[in-house]
mmCIF file of C-alpha atoms and ligand atoms in Angstrom:
data_model
loop_
_atom_site.group_PDB
_atom_site.id
_atom_site.type_symbol
_atom_site.label_atom_id
_atom_site.label_comp_id
_atom_site.label_asym_id
_atom_site.label_seq_id
_atom_site.Cartn_x
_atom_site.Cartn_y
_atom_site.Cartn_z
ATOM 1 C CA MET A 1 10.767 -2.535 -20.511
ATOM 2 C CA VAL A 2 13.856 -0.533 -19.585
ATOM 3 C CA ILE A 3 14.869 2.688 -21.328
ATOM 4 C CA PHE A 4 18.300 4.243 -20.878
ATOM 5 C CA ILE A 5 18.262 8.005 -20.798
ATOM 6 C CA SER A 6 21.184 10.330 -20.544
ATOM 7 C CA GLN A 7 20.842 12.724 -17.603
ATOM 8 C CA MET A 8 23.532 15.375 -17.497
ATOM 9 C CA SER A 9 26.777 13.465 -16.978
ATOM 10 C CA HIS A 10 25.443 10.072 -15.881
ATOM 11 C CA PHE A 11 23.205 7.349 -17.252
ATOM 12 C CA MET A 12 20.035 6.538 -15.397
ATOM 13 C CA VAL A 13 17.734 3.598 -15.963
ATOM 14 C CA LEU A 14 14.083 4.523 -16.426
ATOM 15 C CA THR A 15 11.760 1.571 -15.914
ATOM 16 C CA LYS A 16 8.451 1.679 -17.744
ATOM 17 C CA VAL A 17 6.006 0.204 -15.242
ATOM 18 C CA PRO A 18 3.028 -1.731 -16.688
ATOM 19 C CA LYS A 19 -0.518 -0.835 -15.633
ATOM 20 C CA TYR A 20 -3.711 -2.721 -14.792
ATOM 21 C CA LYS A 21 -7.164 -1.664 -15.877
ATOM 22 C CA MET A 22 -9.561 -1.063 -12.970
ATOM 23 C CA ASN A 23 -13.299 -1.840 -13.047
ATOM 24 C CA ASN A 24 -14.080 1.825 -13.748
ATOM 25 C CA GLY A 25 -11.917 1.843 -16.902
ATOM 26 C CA ARG A 26 -9.051 3.767 -15.311
ATOM 27 C CA GLU A 27 -5.469 2.459 -15.114
ATOM 28 C CA ILE A 28 -3.286 1.806 -12.081
ATOM 29 C CA PRO A 29 0.526 1.254 -12.150
ATOM 30 C CA ALA A 30 1.692 -2.262 -11.192
ATOM 31 C CA ILE A 31 4.055 -1.233 -8.357
ATOM 32 C CA ALA A 32 3.619 1.473 -5.705
ATOM 33 C CA LEU A 33 6.191 3.075 -3.434
ATOM 34 C CA GLY A 34 5.101 2.915 0.215
ATOM 35 C CA THR A 35 5.613 6.066 2.272
ATOM 36 C CA PHE A 36 4.809 4.984 5.830
ATOM 37 C CA LEU A 37 7.921 5.700 7.900
ATOM 38 C CA GLY A 38 6.930 3.630 10.964
ATOM 39 C CA PHE A 39 6.533 4.506 14.632
ATOM 40 C CA ASP A 40 8.911 6.053 17.168
ATOM 41 C CA GLU A 41 8.516 7.214 20.788
ATOM 42 C CA HIS A 42 6.475 10.240 19.586
ATOM 43 C CA GLY A 43 4.021 8.200 17.506
ATOM 44 C CA VAL A 44 4.245 8.136 13.706
ATOM 45 C CA THR A 45 7.809 8.835 12.488
ATOM 46 C CA GLN A 46 8.139 12.184 10.680
ATOM 47 C CA SER A 47 10.300 12.862 7.649
ATOM 48 C CA GLU A 48 13.123 15.266 8.474
ATOM 49 C CA ASN A 49 14.830 17.791 6.169
ATOM 50 C CA LYS A 50 12.442 16.903 3.323
ATOM 51 C CA MET A 51 13.916 13.408 3.161
ATOM 52 C CA LEU A 52 10.711 11.819 1.890
ATOM 53 C CA ARG A 53 10.182 14.532 -0.743
ATOM 54 C CA ASP A 54 13.651 13.845 -2.128
ATOM 55 C CA VAL A 55 13.097 10.065 -2.122
ATOM 56 C CA VAL A 56 9.897 10.534 -4.143
ATOM 57 C CA ILE A 57 11.665 12.804 -6.643
ATOM 58 C CA GLN A 58 14.368 10.140 -7.077
ATOM 59 C CA ALA A 59 11.673 7.487 -7.447
ATOM 60 C CA ILE A 60 9.876 9.461 -10.161
ATOM 61 C CA ASP A 61 13.182 9.847 -12.003
ATOM 62 C CA LEU A 62 13.577 6.058 -11.896
ATOM 63 C CA GLY A 63 10.071 5.368 -13.246
ATOM 64 C CA TYR A 64 7.902 4.947 -10.134
ATOM 65 C CA ARG A 65 4.483 6.368 -10.938
ATOM 66 C CA HIS A 66 2.359 5.164 -8.025
ATOM 67 C CA PHE A 67 2.720 6.366 -4.420
ATOM 68 C CA ASP A 68 0.867 5.153 -1.371
ATOM 69 C CA THR A 69 0.230 7.476 1.563
ATOM 70 C CA ALA A 70 -2.487 8.039 4.177
ATOM 71 C CA ALA A 71 -3.740 10.912 6.296
ATOM 72 C CA VAL A 72 -2.262 9.159 9.326
ATOM 73 C CA TYR A 73 1.247 8.710 7.853
ATOM 74 C CA ASN A 74 2.112 12.424 7.893
ATOM 75 C CA THR A 75 3.754 12.068 4.512
ATOM 76 C CA GLU A 76 1.079 13.624 2.286
ATOM 77 C CA ALA A 77 2.689 17.079 2.278
ATOM 78 C CA GLU A 78 6.150 15.954 1.141
ATOM 79 C CA LEU A 79 4.728 13.493 -1.380
ATOM 80 C CA GLY A 80 2.571 16.236 -2.881
ATOM 81 C CA GLU A 81 5.525 18.644 -2.949
ATOM 82 C CA ALA A 82 7.597 16.082 -4.873
ATOM 83 C CA VAL A 83 4.791 15.610 -7.391
ATOM 84 C CA ARG A 84 4.375 19.363 -7.877
ATOM 85 C CA ILE A 85 8.138 19.833 -8.355
ATOM 86 C CA THR A 86 8.454 17.042 -10.925
ATOM 87 C CA VAL A 87 5.348 18.233 -12.776
ATOM 88 C CA ALA A 88 6.718 21.812 -12.826
ATOM 89 C CA GLU A 89 10.040 20.480 -14.156
ATOM 90 C CA GLN A 90 8.069 18.516 -16.787
ATOM 91 C CA THR A 91 9.606 15.190 -15.716
ATOM 92 C CA VAL A 92 6.030 13.901 -15.566
ATOM 93 C CA SER A 93 2.552 15.301 -16.058
ATOM 94 C CA ARG A 94 0.069 15.109 -13.199
ATOM 95 C CA ASP A 95 -1.985 12.450 -14.992
ATOM 96 C CA GLU A 96 1.079 10.183 -15.303
ATOM 97 C CA VAL A 97 1.385 10.003 -11.515
ATOM 98 C CA PHE A 98 -1.003 7.914 -9.419
ATOM 99 C CA ILE A 99 -1.579 9.043 -5.832
ATOM 100 C CA THR A 100 -3.292 6.803 -3.293
ATOM 101 C CA THR A 101 -4.255 8.178 0.109
ATOM 102 C CA LYS A 102 -6.525 6.932 2.896
ATOM 103 C CA LEU A 103 -9.282 8.097 5.193
ATOM 104 C CA TRP A 104 -8.375 7.727 8.853
ATOM 105 C CA ASN A 105 -10.618 5.884 11.321
ATOM 106 C CA THR A 106 -11.582 8.971 13.335
ATOM 107 C CA ARG A 107 -13.281 10.530 10.264
ATOM 108 C CA HIS A 108 -15.837 7.860 9.366
ATOM 109 C CA ARG A 109 -19.063 9.783 9.959
ATOM 110 C CA LYS A 110 -20.934 10.980 6.878
ATOM 111 C CA GLY A 111 -20.220 14.667 7.549
ATOM 112 C CA GLN A 112 -16.507 14.076 8.211
ATOM 113 C CA VAL A 113 -15.417 12.184 5.106
ATOM 114 C CA MET A 114 -15.435 14.991 2.531
ATOM 115 C CA LYS A 115 -13.709 17.336 5.009
ATOM 116 C CA ALA A 116 -11.028 14.718 5.678
ATOM 117 C CA LEU A 117 -10.390 14.323 1.953
ATOM 118 C CA GLU A 118 -10.266 18.103 1.501
ATOM 119 C CA GLU A 119 -7.607 18.202 4.241
ATOM 120 C CA SER A 120 -5.610 15.476 2.505
ATOM 121 C CA LEU A 121 -5.808 17.419 -0.773
ATOM 122 C CA ARG A 122 -4.641 20.569 1.013
ATOM 123 C CA GLN A 123 -1.710 18.647 2.510
ATOM 124 C CA LEU A 124 -0.853 17.173 -0.894
ATOM 125 C CA GLY A 125 -1.350 20.513 -2.668
ATOM 126 C CA LEU A 126 -3.286 18.671 -5.363
ATOM 127 C CA ASP A 127 -6.877 19.037 -6.542
ATOM 128 C CA TYR A 128 -7.659 15.322 -6.753
ATOM 129 C CA VAL A 129 -6.292 11.956 -5.678
ATOM 130 C CA ASP A 130 -6.299 8.983 -8.002
ATOM 131 C CA LEU A 131 -7.420 6.565 -5.308
ATOM 132 C CA TYR A 132 -9.047 7.155 -1.924
ATOM 133 C CA LEU A 133 -9.156 4.145 0.390
ATOM 134 C CA MET A 134 -11.047 3.564 3.625
ATOM 135 C CA HIS A 135 -8.001 2.677 5.755
ATOM 136 C CA TRP A 136 -9.956 0.302 8.072
ATOM 137 C CA PRO A 137 -13.585 -0.771 8.434
ATOM 138 C CA ILE A 138 -13.245 0.544 12.019
ATOM 139 C CA GLY A 139 -14.822 3.903 12.953
ATOM 140 C CA LEU A 140 -13.348 5.561 16.058
ATOM 141 C CA ASN A 141 -14.028 8.668 18.130
ATOM 142 C CA ASP A 142 -11.281 11.257 18.635
ATOM 143 C CA ASP A 143 -10.351 9.515 21.905
ATOM 144 C CA TYR A 144 -10.008 6.254 19.979
ATOM 145 C CA THR A 145 -13.051 4.615 21.549
ATOM 146 C CA PRO A 146 -15.251 2.751 19.022
ATOM 147 C CA THR A 147 -18.101 4.556 17.247
ATOM 148 C CA ASN A 148 -21.079 2.642 15.959
ATOM 149 C CA THR A 149 -20.646 4.213 12.509
ATOM 150 C CA ASP A 150 -21.332 1.583 9.890
ATOM 151 C CA TYR A 151 -18.661 1.470 7.192
ATOM 152 C CA MET A 152 -21.483 1.592 4.593
ATOM 153 C CA GLU A 153 -22.254 5.145 5.790
ATOM 154 C CA THR A 154 -18.572 5.971 5.255
ATOM 155 C CA TRP A 155 -18.562 4.296 1.842
ATOM 156 C CA ARG A 156 -21.545 6.359 0.644
ATOM 157 C CA ALA A 157 -19.716 9.539 1.620
ATOM 158 C CA MET A 158 -16.674 8.306 -0.317
ATOM 159 C CA GLU A 159 -18.952 7.766 -3.317
ATOM 160 C CA ASP A 160 -19.921 11.447 -2.993
ATOM 161 C CA ALA A 161 -16.195 12.314 -3.167
ATOM 162 C CA VAL A 162 -16.020 10.642 -6.591
ATOM 163 C CA GLU A 163 -19.052 12.627 -7.673
ATOM 164 C CA ALA A 164 -17.345 15.830 -6.456
ATOM 165 C CA GLY A 165 -14.220 15.004 -8.497
ATOM 166 C CA TYR A 166 -11.931 14.830 -5.436
ATOM 167 C CA ALA A 167 -11.166 11.111 -5.922
ATOM 168 C CA LYS A 168 -10.967 9.432 -9.336
ATOM 169 C CA SER A 169 -11.407 5.972 -7.783
ATOM 170 C CA ILE A 170 -12.295 4.625 -4.343
ATOM 171 C CA GLY A 171 -11.475 1.420 -2.544
ATOM 172 C CA LEU A 172 -10.975 -0.400 0.737
ATOM 173 C CA SER A 173 -8.084 -1.419 2.943
ATOM 174 C CA ASN A 174 -7.954 -4.098 5.658
ATOM 175 C CA PHE A 175 -11.467 -5.374 4.892
ATOM 176 C CA ASN A 176 -12.145 -9.113 5.156
ATOM 177 C CA LYS A 177 -14.074 -11.079 2.516
ATOM 178 C CA GLN A 178 -17.465 -10.735 4.177
ATOM 179 C CA GLN A 179 -17.033 -6.963 4.607
ATOM 180 C CA LEU A 180 -15.824 -6.552 1.032
ATOM 181 C CA LYS A 181 -18.811 -8.549 -0.240
ATOM 182 C CA ARG A 182 -21.174 -6.310 1.708
ATOM 183 C CA VAL A 183 -19.748 -3.153 0.109
ATOM 184 C CA ILE A 184 -20.017 -4.774 -3.334
ATOM 185 C CA ASP A 185 -23.647 -5.787 -2.642
ATOM 186 C CA GLU A 186 -24.887 -2.620 -0.965
ATOM 187 C CA GLY A 187 -22.780 0.163 -2.479
ATOM 188 C CA ASN A 188 -23.534 2.170 -5.601
ATOM 189 C CA ILE A 189 -19.905 2.214 -6.710
ATOM 190 C CA LYS A 190 -17.974 -1.052 -6.713
ATOM 191 C CA PRO A 191 -14.586 -0.739 -4.958
ATOM 192 C CA ALA A 192 -11.830 -0.377 -7.569
ATOM 193 C CA VAL A 193 -9.075 -1.619 -5.238
ATOM 194 C CA LEU A 194 -8.610 -3.741 -2.124
ATOM 195 C CA GLN A 195 -5.371 -3.043 -0.223
ATOM 196 C CA ILE A 196 -4.363 -5.789 2.225
ATOM 197 C CA GLU A 197 -1.252 -7.215 3.885
ATOM 198 C CA ILE A 198 0.405 -9.786 1.618
ATOM 199 C CA HIS A 199 3.843 -11.423 1.703
ATOM 200 C CA PRO A 200 5.123 -14.991 1.336
ATOM 201 C CA GLN A 201 4.007 -15.812 4.869
ATOM 202 C CA LEU A 202 0.532 -14.308 4.321
ATOM 203 C CA VAL A 203 -0.480 -15.405 0.833
ATOM 204 C CA GLN A 204 -4.213 -14.515 1.200
ATOM 205 C CA GLU A 205 -5.166 -16.683 -1.766
ATOM 206 C CA GLU A 206 -8.907 -16.856 -1.034
ATOM 207 C CA LEU A 207 -9.399 -13.123 -0.519
ATOM 208 C CA VAL A 208 -7.207 -12.254 -3.521
ATOM 209 C CA GLN A 209 -9.124 -14.702 -5.755
ATOM 210 C CA TYR A 210 -12.465 -13.344 -4.565
ATOM 211 C CA ALA A 211 -11.495 -9.692 -5.101
ATOM 212 C CA GLN A 212 -9.988 -10.402 -8.524
ATOM 213 C CA SER A 213 -13.067 -12.425 -9.558
ATOM 214 C CA GLN A 214 -15.045 -9.219 -8.858
ATOM 215 C CA GLY A 215 -12.724 -7.167 -11.066
ATOM 216 C CA ILE A 216 -11.131 -5.517 -8.034
ATOM 217 C CA VAL A 217 -7.389 -4.800 -8.215
ATOM 218 C CA VAL A 218 -5.457 -6.011 -5.154
ATOM 219 C CA MET A 219 -2.589 -4.025 -3.619
ATOM 220 C CA GLY A 220 -0.287 -5.884 -1.187
ATOM 221 C CA PHE A 221 1.311 -3.996 1.689
ATOM 222 C CA SER A 222 4.344 -5.026 3.770
ATOM 223 C CA PRO A 223 5.540 -7.185 0.842
ATOM 224 C CA PHE A 224 8.737 -8.246 2.635
ATOM 225 C CA GLY A 225 6.930 -9.572 5.727
ATOM 226 C CA SER A 226 9.371 -11.065 8.253
ATOM 227 C CA MET A 227 12.339 -10.509 5.945
ATOM 228 C CA VAL A 228 12.783 -6.972 7.312
ATOM 229 C CA THR A 229 12.896 -5.490 10.798
ATOM 230 C CA ARG A 230 9.483 -4.047 11.705
ATOM 231 C CA PHE A 231 9.016 -1.406 14.373
ATOM 232 C CA GLY A 232 12.398 -2.286 15.818
ATOM 233 C CA VAL A 233 11.469 -5.957 16.104
ATOM 234 C CA ASN A 234 13.387 -8.721 14.355
ATOM 235 C CA TYR A 235 10.760 -11.326 13.537
ATOM 236 C CA THR A 236 11.470 -14.991 13.192
ATOM 237 C CA GLY A 237 10.425 -16.488 9.886
ATOM 238 C CA LEU A 238 11.448 -16.148 6.275
ATOM 239 C CA ARG A 239 14.630 -14.116 5.623
ATOM 240 C CA PHE A 240 16.212 -12.648 2.489
ATOM 241 C CA ASN A 241 18.924 -15.337 2.578
ATOM 242 C CA ASP A 242 16.481 -18.256 2.580
ATOM 243 C CA PRO A 243 17.983 -21.058 0.417
ATOM 244 C CA VAL A 244 14.806 -21.574 -1.653
ATOM 245 C CA LEU A 245 14.546 -17.875 -2.461
ATOM 246 C CA ARG A 246 18.269 -17.757 -3.224
ATOM 247 C CA GLN A 247 18.019 -20.673 -5.596
ATOM 248 C CA ILE A 248 15.194 -18.971 -7.546
ATOM 249 C CA ALA A 249 17.025 -15.626 -7.490
ATOM 250 C CA GLU A 250 20.264 -17.142 -8.816
ATOM 251 C CA ARG A 251 18.348 -18.825 -11.643
ATOM 252 C CA HIS A 252 17.082 -15.417 -12.809
ATOM 253 C CA ASN A 253 20.155 -13.398 -11.891
ATOM 254 C CA LYS A 254 18.049 -11.296 -9.531
ATOM 255 C CA THR A 255 18.039 -10.596 -5.783
ATOM 256 C CA THR A 256 15.700 -12.430 -3.423
ATOM 257 C CA ALA A 257 13.861 -9.132 -2.792
ATOM 258 C CA GLN A 258 13.205 -8.853 -6.548
ATOM 259 C CA VAL A 259 11.983 -12.452 -6.713
ATOM 260 C CA VAL A 260 9.503 -11.795 -3.897
ATOM 261 C CA LEU A 261 8.224 -8.622 -5.591
ATOM 262 C CA ARG A 262 7.905 -10.495 -8.905
ATOM 263 C CA TRP A 263 5.787 -13.138 -7.113
ATOM 264 C CA PHE A 264 3.218 -10.349 -6.596
ATOM 265 C CA VAL A 265 3.331 -9.341 -10.253
ATOM 266 C CA GLU A 266 2.764 -12.964 -11.350
ATOM 267 C CA ARG A 267 -0.372 -12.970 -9.138
ATOM 268 C CA LYS A 268 -1.489 -9.608 -10.628
ATOM 269 C CA ILE A 269 -1.130 -7.992 -7.212
ATOM 270 C CA ILE A 270 0.455 -4.542 -6.853
ATOM 271 C CA PRO A 271 3.408 -4.801 -4.431
ATOM 272 C CA MET A 272 4.044 -1.650 -2.440
ATOM 273 C CA PRO A 273 7.550 -1.834 -0.957
ATOM 274 C CA LYS A 274 8.734 1.111 1.127
ATOM 275 C CA THR A 275 12.345 2.230 0.965
ATOM 276 C CA ILE A 276 14.177 5.477 1.519
ATOM 277 C CA ARG A 277 17.428 4.214 -0.051
ATOM 278 C CA TYR A 278 18.341 4.993 -3.639
ATOM 279 C CA SER A 279 19.951 1.590 -4.302
ATOM 280 C CA ARG A 280 16.796 -0.174 -3.127
ATOM 281 C CA LEU A 281 14.531 2.115 -5.142
ATOM 282 C CA ILE A 282 16.477 0.878 -8.177
ATOM 283 C CA GLU A 283 16.406 -2.755 -7.037
ATOM 284 C CA ASN A 284 12.690 -2.864 -6.187
ATOM 285 C CA ILE A 285 11.438 -1.491 -9.508
ATOM 286 C CA ASP A 286 13.703 -3.701 -11.617
ATOM 287 C CA ILE A 287 11.225 -6.598 -11.694
ATOM 288 C CA PHE A 288 9.537 -6.274 -15.081
ATOM 289 C CA ASP A 289 12.118 -8.027 -17.277
ATOM 290 C CA PHE A 290 11.808 -11.608 -16.010
ATOM 291 C CA GLN A 291 9.108 -14.117 -15.129
ATOM 292 C CA LEU A 292 8.621 -16.828 -12.524
ATOM 293 C CA ASP A 293 7.165 -20.132 -13.687
ATOM 294 C CA GLU A 294 4.239 -21.914 -11.974
ATOM 295 C CA GLU A 295 6.567 -24.072 -9.902
ATOM 296 C CA GLU A 296 8.542 -21.083 -8.621
ATOM 297 C CA ILE A 297 5.363 -19.189 -7.750
ATOM 298 C CA GLU A 298 4.180 -22.228 -5.790
ATOM 299 C CA MET A 299 7.558 -22.610 -4.018
ATOM 300 C CA ILE A 300 7.195 -19.052 -2.702
ATOM 301 C CA SER A 301 3.520 -19.514 -1.782
ATOM 302 C CA GLN A 302 4.546 -22.564 0.271
ATOM 303 C CA PHE A 303 6.033 -20.191 2.856
ATOM 304 C CA ASN A 304 2.488 -19.261 3.884
ATOM 305 C CA ARG A 305 1.929 -19.363 7.667
ATOM 306 C CA ASN A 306 -0.995 -16.899 7.815
ATOM 307 C CA VAL A 307 1.213 -14.512 9.857
ATOM 308 C CA ARG A 308 0.110 -10.867 10.093
ATOM 309 C CA PHE A 309 2.386 -7.971 11.063
ATOM 310 C CA THR A 310 -0.433 -5.411 10.947
ATOM 311 C CA ALA A 311 -2.993 -6.797 13.392
ATOM 312 C CA PRO A 312 -4.305 -3.922 15.539
ATOM 313 C CA THR A 313 -5.579 -6.194 18.291
ATOM 314 C CA PHE A 314 -6.077 -3.094 20.499
ATOM 315 C CA TRP A 315 -9.224 -2.538 18.383
ATOM 316 C CA GLN A 316 -10.336 -6.145 18.432
ATOM 317 C CA ASN A 317 -13.514 -5.488 20.450
ATOM 318 C CA HIS A 318 -14.771 -3.118 17.758
ATOM 319 C CA PRO A 319 -17.858 -4.592 16.023
ATOM 320 C CA HIS A 320 -16.166 -4.302 12.607
ATOM 321 C CA TYR A 321 -12.715 -5.641 13.558
ATOM 322 C CA PRO A 322 -11.747 -7.596 10.414
ATOM 323 C CA PHE A 323 -9.359 -10.238 11.810
ATOM 324 C CA ASP A 324 -9.306 -13.052 14.386
ATOM 325 C CA LYS A 325 -9.121 -11.980 18.036
ATOM 326 C CA VAL A 326 -6.174 -12.875 20.297
ATOM 327 C CA ASP A 327 -5.865 -13.416 24.064
ATOM 328 C CA ASN A 328 -3.280 -10.673 24.682
ATOM 329 C CA PRO A 329 -3.996 -7.558 22.592
ATOM 330 C CA ILE A 330 -1.075 -5.151 22.036
ATOM 331 C CA GLU A 331 -0.956 -1.477 23.107
ATOM 332 C CA ASP A 332 -2.354 1.146 20.705
ATOM 333 C CA PRO A 333 0.502 3.232 19.165
ATOM 334 C CA PHE A 334 -1.959 5.536 17.348
ATOM 335 C CA THR A 335 -3.203 7.147 20.562
ATOM 336 C CA LYS A 336 0.221 8.874 20.720
ATOM 337 C CA ILE A 337 -0.406 10.736 17.448
HETATM 338 P P1 NDP B 1 7.881 -3.363 3.504
HETATM 339 O O1 NDP B 1 7.687 -4.831 3.337
HETATM 340 O O2 NDP B 1 7.890 -2.506 2.305
HETATM 341 O O3 NDP B 1 9.217 -3.170 4.352
HETATM 342 C C1 NDP B 1 9.844 -1.943 4.473
HETATM 343 C C2 NDP B 1 11.255 -2.206 4.992
HETATM 344 O O4 NDP B 1 11.988 -2.948 4.015
HETATM 345 C C3 NDP B 1 12.035 -0.962 5.274
HETATM 346 O O5 NDP B 1 12.691 -1.168 6.500
HETATM 347 C C4 NDP B 1 13.060 -0.897 4.132
HETATM 348 O O6 NDP B 1 14.252 -0.330 4.616
HETATM 349 C C5 NDP B 1 13.255 -2.372 3.791
HETATM 350 N N1 NDP B 1 13.536 -2.636 2.370
HETATM 351 C C6 NDP B 1 12.936 -2.092 1.282
HETATM 352 N N2 NDP B 1 13.432 -2.604 0.144
HETATM 353 C C7 NDP B 1 14.370 -3.510 0.512
HETATM 354 C C8 NDP B 1 15.230 -4.376 -0.204
HETATM 355 N N3 NDP B 1 15.228 -4.400 -1.536
HETATM 356 N N4 NDP B 1 16.087 -5.161 0.506
HETATM 357 C C9 NDP B 1 16.099 -5.138 1.852
HETATM 358 N N5 NDP B 1 15.293 -4.351 2.605
HETATM 359 C C10 NDP B 1 14.446 -3.540 1.932
HETATM 360 O O7 NDP B 1 6.780 -2.954 4.541
HETATM 361 P P2 NDP B 1 5.904 -1.728 5.006
HETATM 362 O O8 NDP B 1 5.228 -2.236 6.208
HETATM 363 O O9 NDP B 1 6.686 -0.477 5.069
HETATM 364 O O10 NDP B 1 4.801 -1.603 3.870
HETATM 365 C C11 NDP B 1 5.014 -0.899 2.682
HETATM 366 C C12 NDP B 1 3.950 0.184 2.501
HETATM 367 O O11 NDP B 1 2.641 -0.368 2.573
HETATM 368 C C13 NDP B 1 3.939 1.262 3.605
HETATM 369 O O12 NDP B 1 4.993 2.193 3.443
HETATM 370 C C14 NDP B 1 2.559 1.844 3.416
HETATM 371 O O13 NDP B 1 2.553 2.737 2.315
HETATM 372 C C15 NDP B 1 1.729 0.592 3.110
HETATM 373 N N6 NDP B 1 1.070 0.018 4.302
HETATM 374 C C16 NDP B 1 -0.326 0.029 4.351
HETATM 375 C C17 NDP B 1 -0.986 -0.445 5.463
HETATM 376 C C18 NDP B 1 -2.475 -0.391 5.524
HETATM 377 O O14 NDP B 1 -3.032 -0.563 6.621
HETATM 378 N N7 NDP B 1 -3.165 -0.173 4.434
HETATM 379 C C19 NDP B 1 -0.260 -1.019 6.623
HETATM 380 C C20 NDP B 1 1.186 -1.053 6.435
HETATM 381 C C21 NDP B 1 1.803 -0.553 5.311
HETATM 382 P P3 NDP B 1 14.837 1.074 4.017
HETATM 383 O O15 NDP B 1 13.733 2.069 3.964
HETATM 384 O O16 NDP B 1 15.916 1.409 5.000
HETATM 385 O O17 NDP B 1 15.370 0.688 2.664
#
C-alpha cells in the first residue's frame, strides 16, 4: 500500500511495508536495507561525513523499517544515530523500527558473546536489537586462525542474550542445512531467522524450503547477484538488461531490479538490497503493489547456476566451513580490519 504525505513543500511517497510473523510471535518487515559498504584497500569501507546516517534517515522517511548491519560492517554507530534522530523527531517510534545486527567470528566463545552484543548496543546507542544473528558458523581467534569453538556453545550464549533482553530474536547467517538442523535439534530456542545469499543465480530452493517448513523466516542477501559490480569486479552472468527480465518488467511497468526484488517477496523471502542513492531507495521499496505469477517466478528461478559471491574460501579448512571447498582459495580481506 502506498500513502502520499505532504512534507513541507514537496510530496513524498511513504510505502507501508508488510510484515511476516516469526516463530516467536514477533513481526519482521518484508524488506531490509543493507548497510555493508564493501571493502577498500584499508579493509571494510567506512562511511564518511555521516553519509550512511543520512541514507538511513531518508530510508525511514520513505517507509523502510528494517535495517541490516553487523559488528564487522562498521555501520552500527551511524545506523543507531539515524534511528535515534528519527525517533526523537517522532517520525517513527523505536518499536516500529527493526534492527538486525550480527556477532562476528572472533567472539564465538561463551564468555565473549554477551560482551560483543553489549558493544554493538553501545555502538548503536540502543538498549536492544530486534534480531541478533551468528554471522558465520565459523569461530576464529583474534589472529583469524580457527578456534575449535562449537557453534552450539555460541548459540547457547545467544539464547542468554534473549533472556537478558538485549536481543528480541536470534538467528543464523551462512549456515548450511545440516548446521541449521543441528541448532534446531539441540538448541533451546529455535532460530527465528536464517540469513543466506540468494539471487536469481543462487535460488537456494532446498534450504529455503527446509527453513520455511520449520517456521524460520529467510532473509536473502546480495539480492542483485551478478547484476551489480561487487568489490570492484564486474561478474559475468545475469545483468539488469537481460531480455527475460525486461519482458517481465515491461509487463508490470516496473524496472528489472523491482522484478527481481518482487521474486523474493513471492517466495516469502526478505530481500535486503543495499543502496546509498535516494532514487534507488525509492525504486527498491516500490515492490508491494504488483505480483508475479507462477510462470514469471519460474522464469526468474531458471537463472539458477548455484553461483556464490560470498564464499570465504580462505576459511575453508575450518571444521564448520558451510560451503563446498575449492582448489584455489582467495585471500582473506578481513585480516586487514
Ligand atoms: P546487493 O545485491 O544489495 O548489491 C548492492 C549494489 O547494488 C550496490 O552497488 C548498489 O549501488 C547497487 N544497487 C542497489 N539498488 C540498485 C538498483 N535498483 N539498480 C541498480 N543497482 C542497484 O548486495 P550486497 O552484497 O550489498 O548485499 C546487501 C546487504 O546484505 C549488505 O549490505 C549486507 O547488509 C547484507 N549482507 C550480508 C552478508 C552475510 O554474510 N550475512 C554478506 C553480504 C551482504 P549503490 O549503493 O551505488 O546504489
